[in-house]
XYZ file of N, CA and C in Angstrom:
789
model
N 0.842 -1.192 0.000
C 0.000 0.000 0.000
C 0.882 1.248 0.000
N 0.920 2.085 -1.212
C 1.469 3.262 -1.329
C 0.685 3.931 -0.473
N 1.388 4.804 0.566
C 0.552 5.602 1.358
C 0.174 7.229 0.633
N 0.945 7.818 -0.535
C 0.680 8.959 -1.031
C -0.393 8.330 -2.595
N -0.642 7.732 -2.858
C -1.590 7.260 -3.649
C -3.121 6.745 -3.080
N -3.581 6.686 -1.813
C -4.520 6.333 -0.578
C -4.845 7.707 -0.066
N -6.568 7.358 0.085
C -6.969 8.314 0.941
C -7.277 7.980 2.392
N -7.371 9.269 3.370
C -6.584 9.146 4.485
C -8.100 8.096 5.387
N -9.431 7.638 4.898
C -9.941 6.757 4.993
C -9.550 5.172 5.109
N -8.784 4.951 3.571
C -7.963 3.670 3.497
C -7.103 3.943 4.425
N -5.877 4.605 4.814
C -4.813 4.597 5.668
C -5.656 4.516 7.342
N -6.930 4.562 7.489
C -7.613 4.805 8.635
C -7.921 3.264 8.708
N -7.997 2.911 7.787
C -8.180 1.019 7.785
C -7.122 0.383 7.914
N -5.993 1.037 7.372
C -4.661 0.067 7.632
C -4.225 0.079 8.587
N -4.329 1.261 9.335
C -3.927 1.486 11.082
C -4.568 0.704 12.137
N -5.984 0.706 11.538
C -6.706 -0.240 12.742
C -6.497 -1.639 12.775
N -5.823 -2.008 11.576
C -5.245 -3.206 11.569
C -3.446 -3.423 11.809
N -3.451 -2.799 11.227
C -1.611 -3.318 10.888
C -1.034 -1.913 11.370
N 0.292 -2.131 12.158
C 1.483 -1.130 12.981
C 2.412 -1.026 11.726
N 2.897 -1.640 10.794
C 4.244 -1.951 10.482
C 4.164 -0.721 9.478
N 5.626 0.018 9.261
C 5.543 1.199 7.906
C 6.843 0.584 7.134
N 7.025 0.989 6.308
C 7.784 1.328 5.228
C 8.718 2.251 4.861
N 9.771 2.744 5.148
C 10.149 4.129 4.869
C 11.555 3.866 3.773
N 11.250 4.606 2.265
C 12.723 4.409 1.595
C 13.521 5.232 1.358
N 14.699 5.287 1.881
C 15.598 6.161 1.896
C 16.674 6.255 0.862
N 17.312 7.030 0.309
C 18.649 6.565 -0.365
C 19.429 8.496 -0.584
N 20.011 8.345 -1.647
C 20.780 9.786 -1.584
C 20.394 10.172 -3.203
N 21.134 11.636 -3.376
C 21.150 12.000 -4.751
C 22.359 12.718 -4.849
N 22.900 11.742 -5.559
C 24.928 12.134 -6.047
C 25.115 11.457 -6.981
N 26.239 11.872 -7.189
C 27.348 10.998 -8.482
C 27.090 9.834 -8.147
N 27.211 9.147 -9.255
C 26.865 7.668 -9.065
C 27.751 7.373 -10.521
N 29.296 8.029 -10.258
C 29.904 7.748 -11.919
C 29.511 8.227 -13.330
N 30.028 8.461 -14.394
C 29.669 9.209 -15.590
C 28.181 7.912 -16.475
N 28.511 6.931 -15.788
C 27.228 5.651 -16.214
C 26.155 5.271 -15.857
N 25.685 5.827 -14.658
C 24.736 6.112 -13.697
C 24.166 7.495 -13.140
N 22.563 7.177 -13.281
C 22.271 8.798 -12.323
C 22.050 8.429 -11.079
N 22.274 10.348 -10.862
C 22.856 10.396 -9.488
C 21.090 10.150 -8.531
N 20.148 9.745 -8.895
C 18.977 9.346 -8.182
C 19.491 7.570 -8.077
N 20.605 7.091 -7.995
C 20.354 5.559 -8.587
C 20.182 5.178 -6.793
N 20.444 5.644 -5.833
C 19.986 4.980 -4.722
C 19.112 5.257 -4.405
N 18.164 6.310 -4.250
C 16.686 6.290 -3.599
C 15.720 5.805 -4.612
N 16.398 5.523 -5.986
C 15.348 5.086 -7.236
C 15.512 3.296 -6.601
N 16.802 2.863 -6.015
C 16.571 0.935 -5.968
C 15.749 1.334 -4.636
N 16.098 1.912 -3.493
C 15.448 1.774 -2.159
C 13.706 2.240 -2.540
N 13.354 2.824 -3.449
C 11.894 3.150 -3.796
C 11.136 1.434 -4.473
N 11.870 1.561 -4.973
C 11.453 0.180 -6.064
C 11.434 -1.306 -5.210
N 12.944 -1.381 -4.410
C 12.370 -2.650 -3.063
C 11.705 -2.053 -2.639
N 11.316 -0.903 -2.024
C 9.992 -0.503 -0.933
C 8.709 -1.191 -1.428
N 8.784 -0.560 -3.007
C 7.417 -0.420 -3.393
C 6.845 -2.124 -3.421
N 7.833 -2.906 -4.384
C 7.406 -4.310 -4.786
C 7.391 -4.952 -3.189
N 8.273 -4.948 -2.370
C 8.171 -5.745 -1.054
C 6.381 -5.565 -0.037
N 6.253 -4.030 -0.482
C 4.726 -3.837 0.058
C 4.181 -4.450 -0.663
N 3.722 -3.924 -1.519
C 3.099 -5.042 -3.308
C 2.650 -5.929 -2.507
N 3.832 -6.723 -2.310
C 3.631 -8.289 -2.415
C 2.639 -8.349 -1.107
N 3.473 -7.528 0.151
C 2.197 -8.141 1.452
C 1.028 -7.070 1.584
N 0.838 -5.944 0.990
C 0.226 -5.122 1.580
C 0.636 -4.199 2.871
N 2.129 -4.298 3.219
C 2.290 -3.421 4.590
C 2.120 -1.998 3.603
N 2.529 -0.841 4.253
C 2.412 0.493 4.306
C 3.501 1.452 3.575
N 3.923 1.798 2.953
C 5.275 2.459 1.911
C 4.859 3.793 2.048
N 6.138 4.657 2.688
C 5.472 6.063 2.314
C 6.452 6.500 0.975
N 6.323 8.112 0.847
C 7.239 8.259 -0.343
C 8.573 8.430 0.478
N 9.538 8.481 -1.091
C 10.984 8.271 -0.440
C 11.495 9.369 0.135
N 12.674 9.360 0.925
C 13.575 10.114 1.310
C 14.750 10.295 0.540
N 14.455 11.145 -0.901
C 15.306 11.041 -1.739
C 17.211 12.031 -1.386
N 17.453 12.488 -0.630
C 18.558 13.076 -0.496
C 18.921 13.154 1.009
N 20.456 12.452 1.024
C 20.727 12.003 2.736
C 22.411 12.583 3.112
N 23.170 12.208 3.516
C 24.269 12.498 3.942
C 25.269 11.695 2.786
N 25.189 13.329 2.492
C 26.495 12.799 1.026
C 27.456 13.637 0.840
N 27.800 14.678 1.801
C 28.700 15.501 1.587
C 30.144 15.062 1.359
N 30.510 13.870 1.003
C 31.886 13.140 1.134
C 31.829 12.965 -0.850
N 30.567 13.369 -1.391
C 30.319 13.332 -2.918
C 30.445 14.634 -3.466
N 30.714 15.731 -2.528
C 30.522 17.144 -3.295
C 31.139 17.776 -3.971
N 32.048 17.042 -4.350
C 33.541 17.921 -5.465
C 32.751 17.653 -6.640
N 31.652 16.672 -6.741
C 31.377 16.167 -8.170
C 30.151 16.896 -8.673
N 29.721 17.300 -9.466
C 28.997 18.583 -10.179
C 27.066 17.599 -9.738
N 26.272 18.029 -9.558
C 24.621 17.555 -8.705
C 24.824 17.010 -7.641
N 25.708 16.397 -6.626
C 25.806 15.904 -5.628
C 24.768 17.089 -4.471
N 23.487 16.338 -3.933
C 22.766 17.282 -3.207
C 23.460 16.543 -1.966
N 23.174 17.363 -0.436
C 23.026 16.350 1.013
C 22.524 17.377 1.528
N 22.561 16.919 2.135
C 22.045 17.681 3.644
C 23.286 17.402 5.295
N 23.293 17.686 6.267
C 23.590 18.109 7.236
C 23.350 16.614 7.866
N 24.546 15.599 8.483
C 23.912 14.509 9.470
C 22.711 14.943 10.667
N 23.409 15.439 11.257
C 22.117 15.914 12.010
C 20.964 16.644 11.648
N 20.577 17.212 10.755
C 19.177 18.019 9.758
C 18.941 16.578 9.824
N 19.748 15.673 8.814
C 18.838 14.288 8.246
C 18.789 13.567 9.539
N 18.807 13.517 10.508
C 19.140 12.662 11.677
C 17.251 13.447 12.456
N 17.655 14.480 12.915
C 15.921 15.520 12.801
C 15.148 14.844 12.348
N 14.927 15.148 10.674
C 14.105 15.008 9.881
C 13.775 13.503 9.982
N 14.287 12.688 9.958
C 14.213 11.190 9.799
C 12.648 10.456 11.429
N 13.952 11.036 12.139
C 13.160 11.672 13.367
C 11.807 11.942 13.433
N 11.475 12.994 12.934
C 10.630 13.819 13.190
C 9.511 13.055 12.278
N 9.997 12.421 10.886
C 8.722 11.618 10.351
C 8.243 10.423 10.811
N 9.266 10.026 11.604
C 9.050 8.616 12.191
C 7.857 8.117 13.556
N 8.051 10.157 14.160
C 7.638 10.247 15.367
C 5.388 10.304 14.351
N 6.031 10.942 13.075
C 4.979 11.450 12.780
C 4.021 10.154 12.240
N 4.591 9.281 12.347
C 3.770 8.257 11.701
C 3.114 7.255 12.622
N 4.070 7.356 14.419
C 3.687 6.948 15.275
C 2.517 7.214 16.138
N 2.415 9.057 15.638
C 1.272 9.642 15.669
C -0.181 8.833 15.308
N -0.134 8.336 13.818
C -0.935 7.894 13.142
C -1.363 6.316 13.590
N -0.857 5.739 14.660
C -0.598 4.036 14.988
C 0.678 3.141 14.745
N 1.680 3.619 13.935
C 2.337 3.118 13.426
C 3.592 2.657 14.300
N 3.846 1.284 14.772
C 4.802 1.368 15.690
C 5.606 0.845 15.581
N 6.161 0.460 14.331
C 7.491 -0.642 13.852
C 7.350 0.437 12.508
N 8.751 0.267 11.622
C 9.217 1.034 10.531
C 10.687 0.401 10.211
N 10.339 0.208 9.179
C 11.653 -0.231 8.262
C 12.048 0.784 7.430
N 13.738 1.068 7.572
C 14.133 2.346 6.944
C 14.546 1.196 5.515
N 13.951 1.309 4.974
C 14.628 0.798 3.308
C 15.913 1.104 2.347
N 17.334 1.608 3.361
C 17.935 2.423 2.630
C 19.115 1.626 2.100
N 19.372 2.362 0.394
C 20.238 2.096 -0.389
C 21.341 3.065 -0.694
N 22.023 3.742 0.458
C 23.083 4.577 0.650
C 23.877 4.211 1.628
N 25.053 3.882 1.690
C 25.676 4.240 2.875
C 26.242 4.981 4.301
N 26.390 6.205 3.339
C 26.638 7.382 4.004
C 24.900 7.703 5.244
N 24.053 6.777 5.309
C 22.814 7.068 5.803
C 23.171 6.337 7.187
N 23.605 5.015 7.236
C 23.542 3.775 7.862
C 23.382 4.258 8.895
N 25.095 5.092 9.698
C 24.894 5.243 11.043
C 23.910 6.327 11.522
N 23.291 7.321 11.192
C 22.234 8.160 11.336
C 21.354 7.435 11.355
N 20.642 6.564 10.322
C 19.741 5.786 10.721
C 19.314 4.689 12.038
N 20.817 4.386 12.439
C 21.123 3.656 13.233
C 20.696 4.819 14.779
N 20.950 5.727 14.986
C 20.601 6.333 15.909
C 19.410 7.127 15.838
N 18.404 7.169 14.835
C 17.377 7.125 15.060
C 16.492 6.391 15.321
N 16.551 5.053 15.177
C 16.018 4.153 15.511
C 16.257 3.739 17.300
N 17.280 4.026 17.745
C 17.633 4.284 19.310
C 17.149 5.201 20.152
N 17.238 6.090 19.067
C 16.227 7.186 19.968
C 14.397 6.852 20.087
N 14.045 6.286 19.014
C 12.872 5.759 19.141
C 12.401 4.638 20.373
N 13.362 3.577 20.045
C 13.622 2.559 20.876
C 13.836 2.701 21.963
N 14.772 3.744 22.442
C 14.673 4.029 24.254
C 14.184 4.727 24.672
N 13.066 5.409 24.383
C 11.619 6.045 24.454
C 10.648 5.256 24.428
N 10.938 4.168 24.148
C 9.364 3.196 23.676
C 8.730 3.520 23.017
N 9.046 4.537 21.971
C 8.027 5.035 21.078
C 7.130 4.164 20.102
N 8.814 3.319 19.207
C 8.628 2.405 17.890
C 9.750 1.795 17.857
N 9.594 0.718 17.111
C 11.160 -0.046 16.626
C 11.313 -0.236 15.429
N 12.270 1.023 15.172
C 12.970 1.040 13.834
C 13.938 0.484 13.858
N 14.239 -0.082 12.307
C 15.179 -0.518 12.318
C 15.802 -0.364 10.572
N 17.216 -0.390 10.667
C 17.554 0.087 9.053
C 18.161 -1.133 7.959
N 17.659 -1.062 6.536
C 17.869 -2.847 6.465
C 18.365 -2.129 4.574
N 19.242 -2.710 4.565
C 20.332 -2.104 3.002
C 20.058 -3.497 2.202
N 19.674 -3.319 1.138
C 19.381 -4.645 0.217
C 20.715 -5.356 -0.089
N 22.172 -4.526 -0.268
C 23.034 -5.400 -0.199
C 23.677 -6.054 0.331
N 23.584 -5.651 1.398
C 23.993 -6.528 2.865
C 22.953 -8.106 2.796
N 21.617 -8.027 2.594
C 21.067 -8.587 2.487
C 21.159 -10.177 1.802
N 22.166 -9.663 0.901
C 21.869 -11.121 0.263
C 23.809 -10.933 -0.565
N 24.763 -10.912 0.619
C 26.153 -10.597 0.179
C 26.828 -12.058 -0.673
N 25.650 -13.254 -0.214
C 27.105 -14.244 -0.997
C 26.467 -14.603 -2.713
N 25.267 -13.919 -2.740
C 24.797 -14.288 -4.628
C 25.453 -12.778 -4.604
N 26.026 -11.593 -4.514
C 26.556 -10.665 -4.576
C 28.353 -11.106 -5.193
N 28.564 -11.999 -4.273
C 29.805 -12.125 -4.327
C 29.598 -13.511 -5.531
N 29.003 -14.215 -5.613
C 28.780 -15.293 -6.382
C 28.914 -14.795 -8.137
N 28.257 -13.400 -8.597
C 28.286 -12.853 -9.987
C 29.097 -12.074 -10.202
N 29.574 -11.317 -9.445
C 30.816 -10.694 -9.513
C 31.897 -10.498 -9.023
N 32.793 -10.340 -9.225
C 34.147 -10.854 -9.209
C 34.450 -9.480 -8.646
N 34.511 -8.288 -8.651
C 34.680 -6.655 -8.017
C 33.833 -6.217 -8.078
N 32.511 -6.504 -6.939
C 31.426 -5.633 -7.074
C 31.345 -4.358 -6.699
N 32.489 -3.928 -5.672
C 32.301 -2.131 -5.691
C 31.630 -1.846 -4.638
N 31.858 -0.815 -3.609
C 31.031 -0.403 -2.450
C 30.149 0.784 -3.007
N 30.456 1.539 -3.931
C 29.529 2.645 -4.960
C 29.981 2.725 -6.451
N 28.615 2.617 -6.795
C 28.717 3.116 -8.429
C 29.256 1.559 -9.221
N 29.501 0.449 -8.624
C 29.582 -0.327 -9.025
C 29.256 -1.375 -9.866
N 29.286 -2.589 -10.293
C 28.651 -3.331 -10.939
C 27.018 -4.251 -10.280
N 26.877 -3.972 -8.606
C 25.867 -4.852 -8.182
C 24.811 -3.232 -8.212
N 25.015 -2.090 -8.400
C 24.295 -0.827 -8.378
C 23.810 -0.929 -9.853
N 25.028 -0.767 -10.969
C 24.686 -0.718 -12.438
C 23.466 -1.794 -12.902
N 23.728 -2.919 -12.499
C 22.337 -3.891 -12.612
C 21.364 -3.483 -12.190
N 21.128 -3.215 -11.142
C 20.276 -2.717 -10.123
C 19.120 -1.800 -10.890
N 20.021 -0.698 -11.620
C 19.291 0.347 -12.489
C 18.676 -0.292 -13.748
N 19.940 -1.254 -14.718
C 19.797 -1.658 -15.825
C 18.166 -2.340 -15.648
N 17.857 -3.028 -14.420
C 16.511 -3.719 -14.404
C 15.300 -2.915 -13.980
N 15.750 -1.961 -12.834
C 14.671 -0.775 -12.758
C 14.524 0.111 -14.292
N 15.294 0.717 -14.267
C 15.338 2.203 -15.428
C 16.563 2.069 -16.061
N 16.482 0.741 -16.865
C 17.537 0.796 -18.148
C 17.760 2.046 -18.697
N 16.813 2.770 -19.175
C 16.842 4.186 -20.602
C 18.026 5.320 -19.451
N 18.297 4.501 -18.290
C 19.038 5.706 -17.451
C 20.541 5.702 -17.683
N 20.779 4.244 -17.683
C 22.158 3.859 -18.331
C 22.842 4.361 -19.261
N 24.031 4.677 -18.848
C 24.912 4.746 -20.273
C 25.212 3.414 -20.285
N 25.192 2.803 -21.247
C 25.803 1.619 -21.440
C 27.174 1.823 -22.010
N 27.239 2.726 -23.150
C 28.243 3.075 -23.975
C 29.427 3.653 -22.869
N 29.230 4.094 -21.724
C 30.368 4.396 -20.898
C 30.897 3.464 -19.570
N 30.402 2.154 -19.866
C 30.324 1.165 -18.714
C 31.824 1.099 -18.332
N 32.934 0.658 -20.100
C 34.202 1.084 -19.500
C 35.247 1.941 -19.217
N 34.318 3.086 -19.591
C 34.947 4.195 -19.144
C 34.874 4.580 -17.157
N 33.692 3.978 -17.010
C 33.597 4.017 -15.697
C 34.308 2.969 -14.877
N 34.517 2.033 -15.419
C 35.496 0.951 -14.532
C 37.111 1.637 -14.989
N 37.667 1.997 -15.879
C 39.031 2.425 -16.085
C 39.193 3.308 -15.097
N 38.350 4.287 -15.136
C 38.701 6.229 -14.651
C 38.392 5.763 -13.266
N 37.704 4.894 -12.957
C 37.721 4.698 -11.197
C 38.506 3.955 -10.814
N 38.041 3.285 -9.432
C 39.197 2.279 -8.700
C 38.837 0.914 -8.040
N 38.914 0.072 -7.586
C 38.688 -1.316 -7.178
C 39.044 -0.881 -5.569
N 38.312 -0.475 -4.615
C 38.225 -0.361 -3.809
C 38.723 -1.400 -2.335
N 39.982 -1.012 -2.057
C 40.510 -1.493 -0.773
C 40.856 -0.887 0.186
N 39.636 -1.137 1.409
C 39.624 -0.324 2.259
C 40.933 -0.700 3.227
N 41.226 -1.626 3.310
C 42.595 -1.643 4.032
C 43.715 -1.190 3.704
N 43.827 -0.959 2.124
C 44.765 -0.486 1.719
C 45.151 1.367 1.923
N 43.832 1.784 2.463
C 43.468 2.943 2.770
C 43.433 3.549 3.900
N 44.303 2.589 4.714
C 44.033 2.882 6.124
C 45.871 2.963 6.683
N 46.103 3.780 7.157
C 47.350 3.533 7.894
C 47.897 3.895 9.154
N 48.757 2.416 9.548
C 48.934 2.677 11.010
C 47.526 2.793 11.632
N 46.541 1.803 10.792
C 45.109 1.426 12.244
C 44.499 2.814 11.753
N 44.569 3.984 11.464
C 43.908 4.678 10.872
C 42.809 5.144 9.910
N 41.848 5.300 9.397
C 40.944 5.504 8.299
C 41.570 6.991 7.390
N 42.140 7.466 6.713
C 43.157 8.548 6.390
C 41.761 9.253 5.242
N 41.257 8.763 4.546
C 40.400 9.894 3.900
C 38.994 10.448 4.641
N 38.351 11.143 3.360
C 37.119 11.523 3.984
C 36.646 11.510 2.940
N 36.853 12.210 1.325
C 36.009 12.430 0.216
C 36.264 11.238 -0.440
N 35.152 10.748 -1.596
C 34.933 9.813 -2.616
C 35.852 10.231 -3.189
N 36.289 11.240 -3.747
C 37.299 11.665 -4.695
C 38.690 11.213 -4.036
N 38.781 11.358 -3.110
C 40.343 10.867 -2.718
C 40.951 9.497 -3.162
N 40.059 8.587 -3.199
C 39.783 7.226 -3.565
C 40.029 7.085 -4.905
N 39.119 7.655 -5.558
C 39.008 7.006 -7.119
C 38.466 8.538 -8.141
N 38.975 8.656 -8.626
C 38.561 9.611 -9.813
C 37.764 10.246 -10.180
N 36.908 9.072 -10.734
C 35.594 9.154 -11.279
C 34.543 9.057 -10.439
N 34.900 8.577 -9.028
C 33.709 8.366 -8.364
C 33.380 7.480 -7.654
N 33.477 6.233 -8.608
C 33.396 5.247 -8.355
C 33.953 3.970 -8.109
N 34.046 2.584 -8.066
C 34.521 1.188 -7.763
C 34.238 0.381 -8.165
N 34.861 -0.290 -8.655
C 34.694 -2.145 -9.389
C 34.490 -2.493 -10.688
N 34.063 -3.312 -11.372
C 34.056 -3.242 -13.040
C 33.082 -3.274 -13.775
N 32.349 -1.927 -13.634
C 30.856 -1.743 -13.851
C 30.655 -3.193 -15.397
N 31.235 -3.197 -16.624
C 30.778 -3.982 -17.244
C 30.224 -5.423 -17.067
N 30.466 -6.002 -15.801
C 29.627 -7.054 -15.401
C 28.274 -7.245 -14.919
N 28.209 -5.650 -15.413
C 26.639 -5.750 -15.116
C 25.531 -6.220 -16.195
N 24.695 -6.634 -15.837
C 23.577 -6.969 -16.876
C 22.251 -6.436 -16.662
N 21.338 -6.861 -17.351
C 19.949 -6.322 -16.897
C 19.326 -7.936 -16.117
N 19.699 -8.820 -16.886
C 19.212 -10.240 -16.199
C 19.844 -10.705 -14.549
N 21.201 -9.950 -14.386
C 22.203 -9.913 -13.260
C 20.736 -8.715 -11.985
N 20.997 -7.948 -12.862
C 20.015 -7.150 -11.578
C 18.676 -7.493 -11.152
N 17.773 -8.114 -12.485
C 16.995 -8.622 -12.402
C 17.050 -9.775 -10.777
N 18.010 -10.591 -11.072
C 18.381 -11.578 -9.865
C 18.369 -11.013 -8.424
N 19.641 -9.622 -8.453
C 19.285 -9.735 -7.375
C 18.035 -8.656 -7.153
N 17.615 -8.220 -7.648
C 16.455 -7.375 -7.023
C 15.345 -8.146 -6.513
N 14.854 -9.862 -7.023
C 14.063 -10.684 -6.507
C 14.616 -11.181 -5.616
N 16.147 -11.248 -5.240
C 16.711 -11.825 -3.817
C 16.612 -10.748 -2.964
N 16.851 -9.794 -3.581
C 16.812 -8.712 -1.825
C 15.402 -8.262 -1.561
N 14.496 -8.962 -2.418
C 12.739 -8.492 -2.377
C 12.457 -9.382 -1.495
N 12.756 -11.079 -1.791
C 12.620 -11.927 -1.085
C 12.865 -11.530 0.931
N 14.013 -10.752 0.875
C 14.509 -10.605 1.873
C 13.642 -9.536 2.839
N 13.048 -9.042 1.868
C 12.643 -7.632 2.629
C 11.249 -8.181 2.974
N 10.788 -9.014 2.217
C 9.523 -9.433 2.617
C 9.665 -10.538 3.572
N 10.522 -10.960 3.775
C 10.764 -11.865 4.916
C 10.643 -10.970 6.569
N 11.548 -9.847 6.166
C 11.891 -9.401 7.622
C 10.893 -8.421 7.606
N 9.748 -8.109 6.845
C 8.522 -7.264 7.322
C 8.124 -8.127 8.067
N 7.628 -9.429 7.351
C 6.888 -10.504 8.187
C 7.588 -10.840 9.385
N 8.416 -10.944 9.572
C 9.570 -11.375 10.672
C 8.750 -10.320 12.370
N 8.821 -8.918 11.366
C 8.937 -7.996 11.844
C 7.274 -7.844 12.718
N 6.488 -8.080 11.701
C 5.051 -8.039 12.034
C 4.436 -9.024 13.044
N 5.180 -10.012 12.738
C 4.843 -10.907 14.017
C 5.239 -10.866 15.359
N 6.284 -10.064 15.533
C 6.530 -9.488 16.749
C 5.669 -9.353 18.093
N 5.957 -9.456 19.281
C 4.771 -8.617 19.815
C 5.423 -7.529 19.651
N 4.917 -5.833 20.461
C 5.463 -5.148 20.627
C 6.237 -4.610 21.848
N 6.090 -5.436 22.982
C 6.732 -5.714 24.331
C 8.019 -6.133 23.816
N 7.777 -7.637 22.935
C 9.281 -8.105 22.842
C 10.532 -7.288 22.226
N 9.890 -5.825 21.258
C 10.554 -5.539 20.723
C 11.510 -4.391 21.613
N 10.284 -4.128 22.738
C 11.110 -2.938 23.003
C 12.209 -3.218 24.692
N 12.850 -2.019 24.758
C 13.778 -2.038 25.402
C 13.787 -3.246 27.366
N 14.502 -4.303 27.269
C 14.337 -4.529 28.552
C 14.165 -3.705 29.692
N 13.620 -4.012 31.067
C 13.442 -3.307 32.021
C 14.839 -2.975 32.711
N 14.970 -1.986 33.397
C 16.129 -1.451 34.353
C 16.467 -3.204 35.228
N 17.970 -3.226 35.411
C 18.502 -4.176 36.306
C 18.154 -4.040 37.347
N 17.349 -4.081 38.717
C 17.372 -4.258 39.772
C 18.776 -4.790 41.018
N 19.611 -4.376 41.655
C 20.551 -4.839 42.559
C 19.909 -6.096 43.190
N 20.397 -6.581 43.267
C 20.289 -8.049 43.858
C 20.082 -7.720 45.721
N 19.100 -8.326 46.332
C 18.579 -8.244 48.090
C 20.295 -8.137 48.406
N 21.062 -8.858 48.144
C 22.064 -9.152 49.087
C 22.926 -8.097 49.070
N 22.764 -7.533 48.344
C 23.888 -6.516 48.000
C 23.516 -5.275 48.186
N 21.898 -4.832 48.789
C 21.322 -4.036 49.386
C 21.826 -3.762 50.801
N 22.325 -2.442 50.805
C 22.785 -2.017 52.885
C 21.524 -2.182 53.530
């Protein structure tokens, strides 16, 4: 159930039944000279949308632009402020709890989101408000990830380029697939680190163009795959999620001192 396509009647029926929401997040940046820069809140919209599809939980619209300021040397890279998006994230989450809603899945296909998301969902959680929680489609399903490609890339890569090729092919350059694997880099984060250190901060310091891994292994039948494995997934852990009680989810009670150890 798209919640901006419903009138606030239907959404008055889904509340009296069902807690669980939907929320898809992703960014709007460079995503390499072969990809647009919508390509993460366009996959986190598209699992949102088909994973509701399938059960009927609740999808609102996306959260198309997140913490990307580590993308801004590169010409459309939008973000915002961790903490603005940390607020805002916040503030819709609280707003939906308003409405009945007391579990929420952040749907996001960015990185730069993770740990913000991660502490909004804590702040919810040790309030007893709701239990959010944040769930990345590639994490989701890492060993058919690692199974098709050989350098899949932490951005702009070959498991992203599929991703699009099966959503919004006409978005692709195809014609620059190896221009985007040359002009970038094969990403090793250890190799990037020294003396126990993390030494950068911008995408650009890394790689060139932007991006990581050898975009030409992408296909449209490759993304096709995994977009029904990480759908599979997402519809698992709604259900997972829905069956919950809502006691179990939330925070244990304070430790009590033990009689004996009372003066």
């Amino acid at each position: 159930m798209y919640l901006a396509n419903r009138s606030w009647p239907e959404l008055g029926d889904y509340v009296a039944d069902e807690s669980l929401a939907v929320v898809p997040l992703g960014s709007t940046e460079q995503h390499g000279p072969h990809l647009p820069e919508g390509t993460d809140h366009m996959i986190a919209e598209a699992l949102a949308r088909e994973a509701t599809d399938r059960t009927g939980y609740l999808c609102t619209p996306p959260i198309p632009i997140g913490v990307s300021s580590h993308h801004r040397q590169f010409p459309g890279t939008m973000w915002v402020e961790a903490p603005v998006f940390r607020d805002y994230v916040e503030s819709l989450s609280r707003n939906l709890t308003y409405h009945g809603i007391d579990r929420i899945v952040y749907v996001n296909a960015h990185g730069g989101n993770v740990a913000h998301l991660r502490e909004v969902g804590r702040r919810l959680h040790d309030d007893g408000t709701a239990y959010a929680i944040e769930w990345m489609w590639d994490e989701s399903i890492p060993e058919l990830i690692e199974e098709v490609f050989e350098t899949p890339g932490p951005h702009g890569g070959p498991k992203e380029t599929a991703m699009i090729m099966h959503i919004a092919n006409e978005l692709v350059h195809a014609d620059r697939l190896e221009e985007a694997r040359d002009g970038g880099a094969v990403f090793d984060y250890d190799a990037e680190r020294v003396h126990g250190a993390t030494t950068f901060y911008d995408c650009i310091e890394n790689s060139p163009n932007g991006i990581f891994g050898d975009q030409t292994d992408a296909t449209p039948e490759i993304g096709e795959e995994l977009f029904e494995a990480a759908t599979d997934q997402l519809v698992a852990l709604l259900e997972w999620l829905d069956d919950r009680p809502f006691e179990e989810l939330m925070p244990e009670p304070h430790l009590e001192p033990r009689s004996e150890h009372r003066g």
